[in-house]
């Protein structure tokens, strides 16, 4: 099949491209760095010529809710309109588990708008809500690190390996549209602070971690809020197995 991956140069996008190519598919990489701009629409029509399926693994700014909603709104409208013109038959969106349970986060607000547009749009769709990735904890600590000290919320999460997410997206892309898919998650709940500590140790980095609810994430995300819902699809790779690859 001829399948386009939007956000093809990002973490999940690049892994999804690789997974689809291993399956023998003709993959079109959609990325601003490759000459296709979702924000303006430049290059989209040419990129989607002959494409049957689009996988959207794009990311966006997450600092301000208004800016983030506007960004995801514009890029998603442009993508869906181009898909309709090209006759694309399946739009696969990578989203976030627990999206409706977290109200104060800018990125979550943008993703909710993205889901709304896809569900109301002209192209048959599958929305795939995933939990946080195995590398999420170290990334969050990196956002806040100053002079060897990082603040990080003590979130309870059930992280999933990025490669597992890519494999699932590739599997879904070659099938029929399914509407809202089950949450996809890793095998075990983890504490975000402990994940960051262990990832930094595996990578040979020394960072003092300060648990707090006054940094990037607030107490509305405490408890089991971030865990997958009932009937979740559990991917195979544990955090320990992923961590062993970071050493």
GROMACS .gro file of C-alpha atoms in nm:
model
  247
    1UNK     CA    1   0.000   0.000   0.000
    2UNK     CA    2   0.099   0.364  -0.044
    3UNK     CA    3   0.086   0.514   0.305
    4UNK     CA    4   0.179   0.867   0.416
    5UNK     CA    5   0.318   0.934   0.764
    6UNK     CA    6   0.274   1.291   0.888
    7UNK     CA    7   0.543   1.381   1.139
    8UNK     CA    8   0.773   1.131   0.968
    9UNK     CA    9   1.095   1.277   1.111
   10UNK     CA   10   0.974   1.268   1.473
   11UNK     CA   11   1.034   0.991   1.726
   12UNK     CA   12   0.719   0.786   1.663
   13UNK     CA   13   0.685   0.896   1.301
   14UNK     CA   14   1.030   0.767   1.205
   15UNK     CA   15   0.968   0.435   1.381
   16UNK     CA   16   0.631   0.403   1.206
   17UNK     CA   17   0.793   0.467   0.868
   18UNK     CA   18   1.043   0.191   0.944
   19UNK     CA   19   0.770  -0.051   1.058
   20UNK     CA   20   0.565   0.007   0.742
   21UNK     CA   21   0.867  -0.028   0.515
   22UNK     CA   22   0.956  -0.358   0.683
   23UNK     CA   23   0.607  -0.468   0.582
   24UNK     CA   24   0.680  -0.386   0.219
   25UNK     CA   25   0.468  -0.071   0.193
   26UNK     CA   26   0.547   0.240  -0.011
   27UNK     CA   27   0.581   0.512   0.253
   28UNK     CA   28   0.553   0.885   0.186
   29UNK     CA   29   0.725   1.098   0.450
   30UNK     CA   30   0.534   1.414   0.537
   31UNK     CA   31   0.735   1.671   0.730
   32UNK     CA   32   0.810   2.041   0.705
   33UNK     CA   33   1.181   1.959   0.690
   34UNK     CA   34   1.107   1.749   0.381
   35UNK     CA   35   0.913   2.026   0.206
   36UNK     CA   36   0.555   1.954   0.318
   37UNK     CA   37   0.411   2.214   0.555
   38UNK     CA   38   0.090   2.113   0.733
   39UNK     CA   39   0.046   2.463   0.875
   40UNK     CA   40   0.028   2.628   0.533
   41UNK     CA   41  -0.069   2.326   0.325
   42UNK     CA   42   0.229   2.374   0.093
   43UNK     CA   43   0.327   2.048  -0.075
   44UNK     CA   44   0.041   1.844   0.071
   45UNK     CA   45  -0.150   1.772  -0.248
   46UNK     CA   46   0.160   1.645  -0.427
   47UNK     CA   47   0.264   1.435  -0.127
   48UNK     CA   48  -0.074   1.261  -0.101
   49UNK     CA   49  -0.106   1.170  -0.468
   50UNK     CA   50  -0.200   0.802  -0.483
   51UNK     CA   51  -0.195   0.765  -0.104
   52UNK     CA   52  -0.454   0.527   0.046
   53UNK     CA   53  -0.386   0.580   0.417
   54UNK     CA   54  -0.243   0.864   0.629
   55UNK     CA   55  -0.093   0.810   0.974
   56UNK     CA   56  -0.078   1.134   1.173
   57UNK     CA   57   0.200   1.122   1.433
   58UNK     CA   58   0.265   1.495   1.438
   59UNK     CA   59   0.351   1.700   1.744
   60UNK     CA   60   0.303   2.068   1.817
   61UNK     CA   61   0.373   2.352   2.059
   62UNK     CA   62   0.258   2.285   2.414
   63UNK     CA   63   0.319   2.611   2.599
   64UNK     CA   64  -0.013   2.794   2.559
   65UNK     CA   65  -0.359   2.632   2.523
   66UNK     CA   66  -0.485   2.886   2.269
   67UNK     CA   67  -0.173   2.855   2.054
   68UNK     CA   68  -0.172   2.476   2.076
   69UNK     CA   69  -0.540   2.438   1.987
   70UNK     CA   70  -0.496   2.677   1.694
   71UNK     CA   71  -0.192   2.485   1.569
   72UNK     CA   72  -0.352   2.141   1.584
   73UNK     CA   73  -0.676   2.281   1.442
   74UNK     CA   74  -0.508   2.434   1.138
   75UNK     CA   75  -0.278   2.143   1.061
   76UNK     CA   76  -0.554   1.884   1.101
   77UNK     CA   77  -0.800   2.076   0.881
   78UNK     CA   78  -0.536   2.114   0.611
   79UNK     CA   79  -0.443   1.747   0.627
   80UNK     CA   80  -0.802   1.621   0.618
   81UNK     CA   81  -0.893   1.852   0.329
   82UNK     CA   82  -0.596   1.732   0.126
   83UNK     CA   83  -0.683   1.370   0.207
   84UNK     CA   84  -1.038   1.422   0.083
   85UNK     CA   85  -0.907   1.570  -0.243
   86UNK     CA   86  -0.668   1.277  -0.285
   87UNK     CA   87  -0.928   1.009  -0.211
   88UNK     CA   88  -0.753   0.881   0.102
   89UNK     CA   89  -0.967   0.608   0.257
   90UNK     CA   90  -0.828   0.586   0.613
   91UNK     CA   91  -0.690   0.846   0.855
   92UNK     CA   92  -0.504   0.704   1.157
   93UNK     CA   93  -0.442   0.949   1.441
   94UNK     CA   94  -0.201   0.884   1.725
   95UNK     CA   95  -0.356   1.039   2.036
   96UNK     CA   96  -0.320   1.021   2.415
   97UNK     CA   97  -0.492   0.793   2.665
   98UNK     CA   98  -0.682   0.973   2.944
   99UNK     CA   99  -0.719   1.277   2.719
  100UNK     CA  100  -1.061   1.375   2.852
  101UNK     CA  101  -0.956   1.338   3.217
  102UNK     CA  102  -0.688   1.610   3.206
  103UNK     CA  103  -0.824   1.962   3.154
  104UNK     CA  104  -0.546   2.206   3.241
  105UNK     CA  105  -0.272   2.090   3.005
  106UNK     CA  106  -0.208   2.282   2.680
  107UNK     CA  107  -0.096   1.980   2.479
  108UNK     CA  108  -0.401   1.781   2.586
  109UNK     CA  109  -0.627   2.069   2.481
  110UNK     CA  110  -0.469   2.065   2.135
  111UNK     CA  111  -0.504   1.690   2.101
  112UNK     CA  112  -0.872   1.707   2.202
  113UNK     CA  113  -0.930   1.955   1.919
  114UNK     CA  114  -0.743   1.726   1.681
  115UNK     CA  115  -0.959   1.428   1.782
  116UNK     CA  116  -1.277   1.636   1.743
  117UNK     CA  117  -1.187   1.738   1.389
  118UNK     CA  118  -1.088   1.387   1.283
  119UNK     CA  119  -1.407   1.234   1.424
  120UNK     CA  120  -1.622   1.496   1.247
  121UNK     CA  121  -1.414   1.497   0.929
  122UNK     CA  122  -1.470   1.360   0.578
  123UNK     CA  123  -1.220   1.071   0.591
  124UNK     CA  124  -1.293   0.737   0.766
  125UNK     CA  125  -1.075   0.721   1.074
  126UNK     CA  126  -0.913   0.535   1.359
  127UNK     CA  127  -0.796   0.721   1.671
  128UNK     CA  128  -0.528   0.536   1.869
  129UNK     CA  129  -0.490   0.664   2.229
  130UNK     CA  130  -0.150   0.570   2.374
  131UNK     CA  131  -0.010   0.612   2.723
  132UNK     CA  132   0.319   0.794   2.781
  133UNK     CA  133   0.630   0.653   2.615
  134UNK     CA  134   0.919   0.489   2.798
  135UNK     CA  135   1.142   0.790   2.726
  136UNK     CA  136   0.884   1.039   2.857
  137UNK     CA  137   1.019   1.068   3.213
  138UNK     CA  138   1.372   1.166   3.110
  139UNK     CA  139   1.231   1.409   2.855
  140UNK     CA  140   1.020   1.583   3.121
  141UNK     CA  141   1.320   1.608   3.355
  142UNK     CA  142   1.523   1.755   3.070
  143UNK     CA  143   1.259   2.028   3.021
  144UNK     CA  144   1.301   2.154   3.376
  145UNK     CA  145   1.668   2.080   3.445
  146UNK     CA  146   1.875   2.375   3.566
  147UNK     CA  147   2.229   2.335   3.700
  148UNK     CA  148   2.190   1.961   3.748
  149UNK     CA  149   1.852   1.984   3.929
  150UNK     CA  150   1.516   1.896   3.770
  151UNK     CA  151   1.161   1.919   3.901
  152UNK     CA  152   0.924   1.639   3.804
  153UNK     CA  153   0.573   1.536   3.904
  154UNK     CA  154   0.528   1.198   4.081
  155UNK     CA  155   0.287   1.073   3.817
  156UNK     CA  156   0.165   0.715   3.806
  157UNK     CA  157   0.183   0.605   3.442
  158UNK     CA  158   0.179   0.281   3.244
  159UNK     CA  159   0.441   0.358   2.980
  160UNK     CA  160   0.476   0.197   2.640
  161UNK     CA  161   0.782   0.144   2.421
  162UNK     CA  162   0.793   0.383   2.122
  163UNK     CA  163   0.868   0.092   1.888
  164UNK     CA  164   0.557  -0.090   2.012
  165UNK     CA  165   0.345   0.217   1.937
  166UNK     CA  166   0.489   0.231   1.585
  167UNK     CA  167   0.417  -0.138   1.525
  168UNK     CA  168   0.055  -0.094   1.638
  169UNK     CA  169   0.007   0.213   1.417
  170UNK     CA  170   0.148   0.019   1.122
  171UNK     CA  171  -0.084  -0.274   1.189
  172UNK     CA  172  -0.391  -0.049   1.216
  173UNK     CA  173  -0.297   0.151   0.907
  174UNK     CA  174  -0.323  -0.149   0.675
  175UNK     CA  175  -0.664  -0.250   0.811
  176UNK     CA  176  -1.010  -0.099   0.795
  177UNK     CA  177  -1.108   0.216   0.989
  178UNK     CA  178  -1.216   0.128   1.344
  179UNK     CA  179  -1.326   0.457   1.499
  180UNK     CA  180  -1.191   0.501   1.851
  181UNK     CA  181  -0.945   0.223   1.924
  182UNK     CA  182  -0.876   0.084   2.271
  183UNK     CA  183  -0.609   0.254   2.480
  184UNK     CA  184  -0.264   0.109   2.409
  185UNK     CA  185  -0.023   0.082   2.702
  186UNK     CA  186   0.285  -0.099   2.830
  187UNK     CA  187   0.274  -0.398   3.064
  188UNK     CA  188   0.337  -0.228   3.402
  189UNK     CA  189   0.256   0.088   3.598
  190UNK     CA  190   0.559   0.301   3.685
  191UNK     CA  191   0.639   0.610   3.891
  192UNK     CA  192   0.759   0.896   3.670
  193UNK     CA  193   1.027   1.013   3.917
  194UNK     CA  194   1.174   0.664   3.942
  195UNK     CA  195   1.162   0.627   3.563
  196UNK     CA  196   1.356   0.952   3.516
  197UNK     CA  197   1.616   0.851   3.776
  198UNK     CA  198   1.672   0.509   3.621
  199UNK     CA  199   1.685   0.643   3.264
  200UNK     CA  200   1.942   0.907   3.358
  201UNK     CA  201   2.152   0.644   3.537
  202UNK     CA  202   2.139   0.415   3.234
  203UNK     CA  203   2.251   0.701   3.011
  204UNK     CA  204   2.530   0.801   3.249
  205UNK     CA  205   2.373   1.131   3.357
  206UNK     CA  206   2.363   1.268   3.711
  207UNK     CA  207   2.056   1.482   3.779
  208UNK     CA  208   1.899   1.560   4.116
  209UNK     CA  209   1.524   1.507   4.088
  210UNK     CA  210   1.281   1.712   4.297
  211UNK     CA  211   0.926   1.568   4.305
  212UNK     CA  212   0.665   1.845   4.288
  213UNK     CA  213   0.316   1.923   4.161
  214UNK     CA  214   0.408   2.287   4.092
  215UNK     CA  215   0.613   2.231   3.775
  216UNK     CA  216   0.498   2.100   3.435
  217UNK     CA  217   0.211   1.880   3.558
  218UNK     CA  218  -0.037   1.953   3.834
  219UNK     CA  219  -0.230   1.745   4.089
  220UNK     CA  220  -0.523   1.697   3.851
  221UNK     CA  221  -0.303   1.425   3.696
  222UNK     CA  222  -0.241   1.242   4.026
  223UNK     CA  223  -0.366   0.896   4.126
  224UNK     CA  224  -0.483   0.666   3.847
  225UNK     CA  225  -0.580   0.949   3.607
  226UNK     CA  226  -0.302   0.869   3.360
  227UNK     CA  227  -0.353   0.493   3.355
  228UNK     CA  228  -0.518   0.321   3.057
  229UNK     CA  229  -0.890   0.255   3.055
  230UNK     CA  230  -1.078  -0.074   3.064
  231UNK     CA  231  -1.002  -0.315   2.782
  232UNK     CA  232  -0.666  -0.161   2.698
  233UNK     CA  233  -0.435  -0.330   2.451
  234UNK     CA  234  -0.113  -0.417   2.634
  235UNK     CA  235   0.208  -0.399   2.432
  236UNK     CA  236   0.487  -0.644   2.517
  237UNK     CA  237   0.799  -0.437   2.592
  238UNK     CA  238   0.856  -0.361   2.960
  239UNK     CA  239   1.028  -0.048   3.087
  240UNK     CA  240   1.318  -0.263   3.212
  241UNK     CA  241   1.366  -0.415   2.867
  242UNK     CA  242   1.365  -0.071   2.704
  243UNK     CA  243   1.600   0.061   2.972
  244UNK     CA  244   1.855  -0.211   2.899
  245UNK     CA  245   1.884  -0.071   2.547
  246UNK     CA  246   1.975   0.275   2.683
  247UNK     CA  247   2.297   0.160   2.848
   0.00000   0.00000   0.00000
